[in-house]
């Protein structure tokens, strides 16, 4: 999944590439990782978004495009849902340089 952060993966595609049914993949993933595969994938995207917002000169719309979102609005909603703040506010927040953002399920 980490190699496909710039795409819009679906549970169907992940299951197919893993050679598993969607329901079995969901069950095994939830047992091992403690969250659904798609939640895990979205959280990885948001970790990457946090990195890009804080460590590059990319604008929010560029981060959204880079991570495979069709529009900045949808990306901003997804970002806020996971992190609790919109990307613009997150980008403006003070940081501890050695503390990367960790998003969990």
Coordinates of N, CA and C in Angstrom, one line a residue:
X1 N 0.8 -1.2 0.0 CA 0.0 0.0 0.0 C 0.9 1.3 0.0
X2 N 2.0 1.2 0.7 CA 2.8 2.4 0.8 C 3.4 2.8 -0.6
X3 N 3.5 1.8 -1.4 CA 4.0 2.1 -2.8 C 3.0 2.7 -3.7
X4 N 1.7 2.8 -3.2 CA 0.6 3.3 -4.0 C -0.1 4.5 -3.4
X5 N 0.6 5.3 -2.7 CA 0.0 6.4 -2.0 C -0.5 7.5 -3.0
X6 N 0.0 7.5 -4.2 CA -0.3 8.5 -5.2 C -1.5 8.0 -6.1
X7 N -2.1 6.9 -5.7 CA -3.2 6.3 -6.4 C -4.5 6.3 -5.5
X8 N -5.6 6.0 -6.1 CA -6.8 5.8 -5.3 C -7.1 4.3 -5.3
X9 N -6.4 3.6 -4.4 CA -6.6 2.2 -4.2 C -8.0 1.9 -3.7
X10 N -8.6 0.7 -4.1 CA -9.8 0.3 -3.6 C -9.6 -1.0 -2.8
X11 N -10.5 -1.4 -1.9 CA -10.4 -2.6 -1.2 C -10.4 -3.8 -2.2
X12 N -11.2 -3.7 -3.2 CA -11.2 -4.7 -4.3 C -9.9 -5.0 -4.9
X13 N -9.2 -3.9 -5.2 CA -7.9 -4.0 -5.9 C -6.8 -4.6 -4.9
X14 N -6.9 -4.1 -3.6 CA -5.9 -4.6 -2.6 C -6.1 -6.1 -2.4
X15 N -7.4 -6.5 -2.3 CA -7.7 -7.9 -2.0 C -7.3 -8.8 -3.2
X16 N -7.5 -8.3 -4.4 CA -7.2 -9.0 -5.7 C -5.7 -9.2 -5.7
X17 N -4.9 -8.1 -5.5 CA -3.4 -8.2 -5.5 C -2.9 -9.1 -4.4
X18 N -3.6 -9.2 -3.3 CA -3.1 -10.1 -2.2 C -3.6 -11.5 -2.4
X19 N -4.5 -11.7 -3.4 CA -5.0 -13.0 -3.6 C -6.0 -13.5 -2.6
X20 N -6.7 -12.5 -2.0 CA -7.7 -12.8 -0.9 C -9.1 -12.2 -1.3
X21 N -10.1 -12.7 -0.6 CA -11.4 -12.1 -0.8 C -11.4 -10.8 0.1
X22 N -12.3 -9.9 -0.3 CA -12.4 -8.6 0.5 C -12.7 -8.9 1.9
X23 N -13.7 -9.8 2.2 CA -14.1 -10.0 3.5 C -13.0 -10.7 4.4
X24 N -12.2 -11.6 3.8 CA -11.1 -12.2 4.5 C -10.0 -11.2 4.8
X25 N -9.7 -10.4 3.8 CA -8.6 -9.4 3.9 C -9.0 -8.4 5.1
X26 N -10.3 -8.0 5.0 CA -10.8 -7.1 6.1 C -10.6 -7.7 7.5
X27 N -11.0 -9.0 7.6 CA -11.0 -9.6 8.9 C -9.6 -9.8 9.4
X28 N -8.7 -10.3 8.5 CA -7.3 -10.5 8.9 C -6.6 -9.2 9.2
X29 N -6.8 -8.2 8.4 CA -6.2 -6.9 8.6 C -6.7 -6.3 10.0
X30 N -8.0 -6.4 10.2 CA -8.5 -5.8 11.5 C -7.9 -6.5 12.7
X31 N -7.7 -7.8 12.6 CA -7.1 -8.6 13.7 C -5.7 -8.3 13.9
X32 N -4.9 -8.1 12.8 CA -3.5 -7.9 12.9 C -3.1 -6.4 13.2
X33 N -3.8 -5.5 12.5 CA -3.4 -4.1 12.5 C -4.4 -3.3 13.4
X34 N -5.5 -3.9 13.7 CA -6.5 -3.2 14.5 C -7.3 -2.1 13.8
X35 N -7.3 -2.1 12.5 CA -8.2 -1.2 11.8 C -8.4 -1.8 10.4
X36 N -9.4 -1.3 9.7 CA -9.7 -1.7 8.3 C -8.6 -1.3 7.3
X37 N -8.4 -2.1 6.3 CA -7.4 -1.8 5.3 C -7.5 -0.4 4.7
X38 N -8.7 0.0 4.4 CA -8.8 1.3 3.8 C -8.5 2.4 4.8
X39 N -8.9 2.3 6.0 CA -8.5 3.3 7.0 C -7.0 3.4 7.2
X40 N -6.4 2.2 7.2 CA -4.9 2.2 7.2 C -4.3 2.9 6.0
X41 N -4.8 2.6 4.9 CA -4.3 3.3 3.6 C -4.5 4.8 3.7
X42 N -5.7 5.2 4.1 CA -5.9 6.7 4.2 C -5.0 7.3 5.2
X43 N -4.8 6.6 6.3 CA -3.9 7.2 7.4 C -2.5 7.3 6.8
X44 N -2.0 6.3 6.0 CA -0.7 6.4 5.4 C -0.6 7.6 4.5
X45 N -1.7 7.9 3.7 CA -1.8 9.0 2.9 C -1.6 10.3 3.7
X46 N -2.3 10.4 4.8 CA -2.3 11.6 5.6 C -1.0 11.8 6.3
X47 N -0.3 10.7 6.7 CA 1.1 10.8 7.2 C 2.0 11.5 6.1
X48 N 1.8 11.0 4.9 CA 2.6 11.6 3.8 C 2.2 13.0 3.5
X49 N 1.0 13.3 3.6 CA 0.5 14.7 3.5 C 1.1 15.6 4.5
X50 N 1.2 15.1 5.8 CA 1.8 15.9 6.8 C 3.2 16.2 6.5
X51 N 3.9 15.2 6.1 CA 5.3 15.4 5.7 C 5.5 16.4 4.6
X52 N 4.7 16.3 3.6 CA 4.8 17.2 2.4 C 4.4 18.6 2.8
X53 N 3.4 18.8 3.6 CA 3.0 20.1 4.0 C 4.1 20.8 4.9
X54 N 4.8 20.0 5.7 CA 5.7 20.6 6.6 C 7.2 20.7 6.1
X55 N 7.5 19.9 5.1 CA 8.9 19.8 4.7 C 9.1 20.1 3.2
X56 N 8.1 20.6 2.5 CA 8.3 21.0 1.1 C 7.6 22.4 0.9
X57 N 7.8 22.9 -0.2 CA 7.1 24.2 -0.6 C 5.8 23.9 -1.3
X58 N 5.3 22.7 -1.3 CA 4.1 22.3 -2.0 C 2.9 23.0 -1.4
X59 N 2.0 23.5 -2.3 CA 0.7 24.1 -1.8 C -0.2 22.9 -1.5
X60 N -1.3 23.2 -0.8 CA -2.3 22.2 -0.4 C -2.8 21.5 -1.7
X61 N -3.2 22.2 -2.7 CA -3.7 21.6 -3.9 C -2.7 20.7 -4.5
X62 N -1.4 21.0 -4.4 CA -0.4 20.2 -5.0 C -0.2 18.9 -4.2
X63 N -0.3 19.0 -2.9 CA -0.3 17.8 -2.1 C -1.5 16.9 -2.4
X64 N -2.6 17.5 -2.5 CA -3.8 16.7 -2.8 C -3.7 16.0 -4.2
X65 N -3.2 16.7 -5.2 CA -3.0 16.0 -6.5 C -1.9 14.9 -6.4
X66 N -0.8 15.2 -5.7 CA 0.3 14.2 -5.5 C -0.2 12.9 -4.9
X67 N -1.2 13.1 -4.0 CA -1.7 11.9 -3.3 C -2.9 11.3 -3.9
X68 N -3.2 11.7 -5.2 CA -4.3 11.1 -5.9 C -5.7 11.6 -5.7
X69 N -5.8 12.7 -5.0 CA -7.1 13.3 -4.7 C -7.6 14.1 -5.9
X70 N -8.8 14.0 -6.3 CA -9.3 14.7 -7.5 C -9.4 16.2 -7.3
X71 N -9.7 16.6 -6.0 CA -9.8 18.0 -5.8 C -9.3 18.3 -4.3
X72 N -8.9 19.6 -4.1 CA -8.4 20.0 -2.9 C -9.5 19.9 -1.8
X73 N -10.7 20.2 -2.1 CA -11.8 20.2 -1.1 C -11.9 18.8 -0.5
X74 N -12.0 17.8 -1.3 CA -12.1 16.4 -0.8 C -10.9 16.1 0.1
X75 N -9.7 16.4 -0.4 CA -8.5 16.1 0.4 C -8.6 16.8 1.7
X76 N -9.0 18.1 1.7 CA -9.1 18.9 3.0 C -10.0 18.2 4.0
X77 N -11.2 17.8 3.4 CA -12.2 17.1 4.3 C -11.6 15.8 4.9
X78 N -10.9 15.0 4.1 CA -10.3 13.8 4.5 C -9.2 14.0 5.6
X79 N -8.4 15.0 5.3 CA -7.3 15.4 6.2 C -7.9 15.8 7.5
X80 N -8.9 16.7 7.5 CA -9.5 17.1 8.8 C -10.2 16.0 9.6
X81 N -10.8 15.1 8.8 CA -11.4 13.9 9.5 C -10.4 13.1 10.2
X82 N -9.2 12.9 9.7 CA -8.2 12.1 10.3 C -7.4 12.9 11.4
X83 N -7.0 14.1 11.1 CA -6.1 14.8 12.0 C -6.8 15.8 12.9
X84 N -8.1 16.1 12.6 CA -8.8 17.1 13.4 C -8.7 18.5 13.1
X85 N -7.8 18.8 12.2 CA -7.6 20.2 11.7 C -7.4 20.2 10.2
X86 N -7.8 21.3 9.6 CA -7.6 21.4 8.1 C -6.2 21.5 7.8
X87 N -5.8 21.1 6.6 CA -4.4 21.1 6.2 C -3.7 22.5 6.3
X88 N -4.5 23.6 6.0 CA -3.9 24.9 6.1 C -3.5 25.2 7.5
X89 N -4.4 24.9 8.4 CA -4.1 25.2 9.8 C -2.9 24.3 10.3
X90 N -2.9 23.0 9.9 CA -1.8 22.1 10.2 C -0.5 22.7 9.7
X91 N -0.5 23.2 8.5 CA 0.8 23.7 7.9 C 1.3 24.8 8.7
X92 N 0.4 25.6 9.3 CA 0.8 26.8 10.1 C 1.2 26.5 11.5
X93 N 1.0 25.3 12.0 CA 1.2 25.0 13.4 C 2.7 24.8 13.6
X94 N 3.2 25.2 14.8 CA 4.6 25.1 15.1 C 5.0 23.6 15.3
X95 N 6.2 23.2 14.9 CA 6.6 21.8 14.9 C 7.9 21.6 15.7
X96 N 8.0 20.4 16.2 CA 9.3 19.9 16.7 C 9.9 19.1 15.6
X97 N 11.1 19.6 15.1 CA 11.7 19.0 13.9 C 11.9 17.5 13.9
X98 N 12.2 16.9 15.0 CA 12.5 15.5 15.0 C 11.2 14.7 15.3
X99 N 10.1 15.3 15.3 CA 8.9 14.5 15.7 C 7.9 14.4 14.5
X100 N 8.1 13.3 13.7 CA 7.2 13.2 12.5 C 5.8 12.9 13.0
X101 N 4.8 13.2 12.2 CA 3.4 13.0 12.5 C 3.1 11.5 12.4
X102 N 2.5 10.9 13.4 CA 2.0 9.6 13.4 C 0.5 9.5 13.5
X103 N -0.1 9.0 12.5 CA -1.5 8.9 12.4 C -1.9 7.4 12.6
X104 N -2.8 7.2 13.5 CA -3.2 5.8 13.8 C -4.7 5.6 13.6
X105 N -5.1 4.4 13.5 CA -6.5 4.0 13.3 C -7.4 4.3 14.6

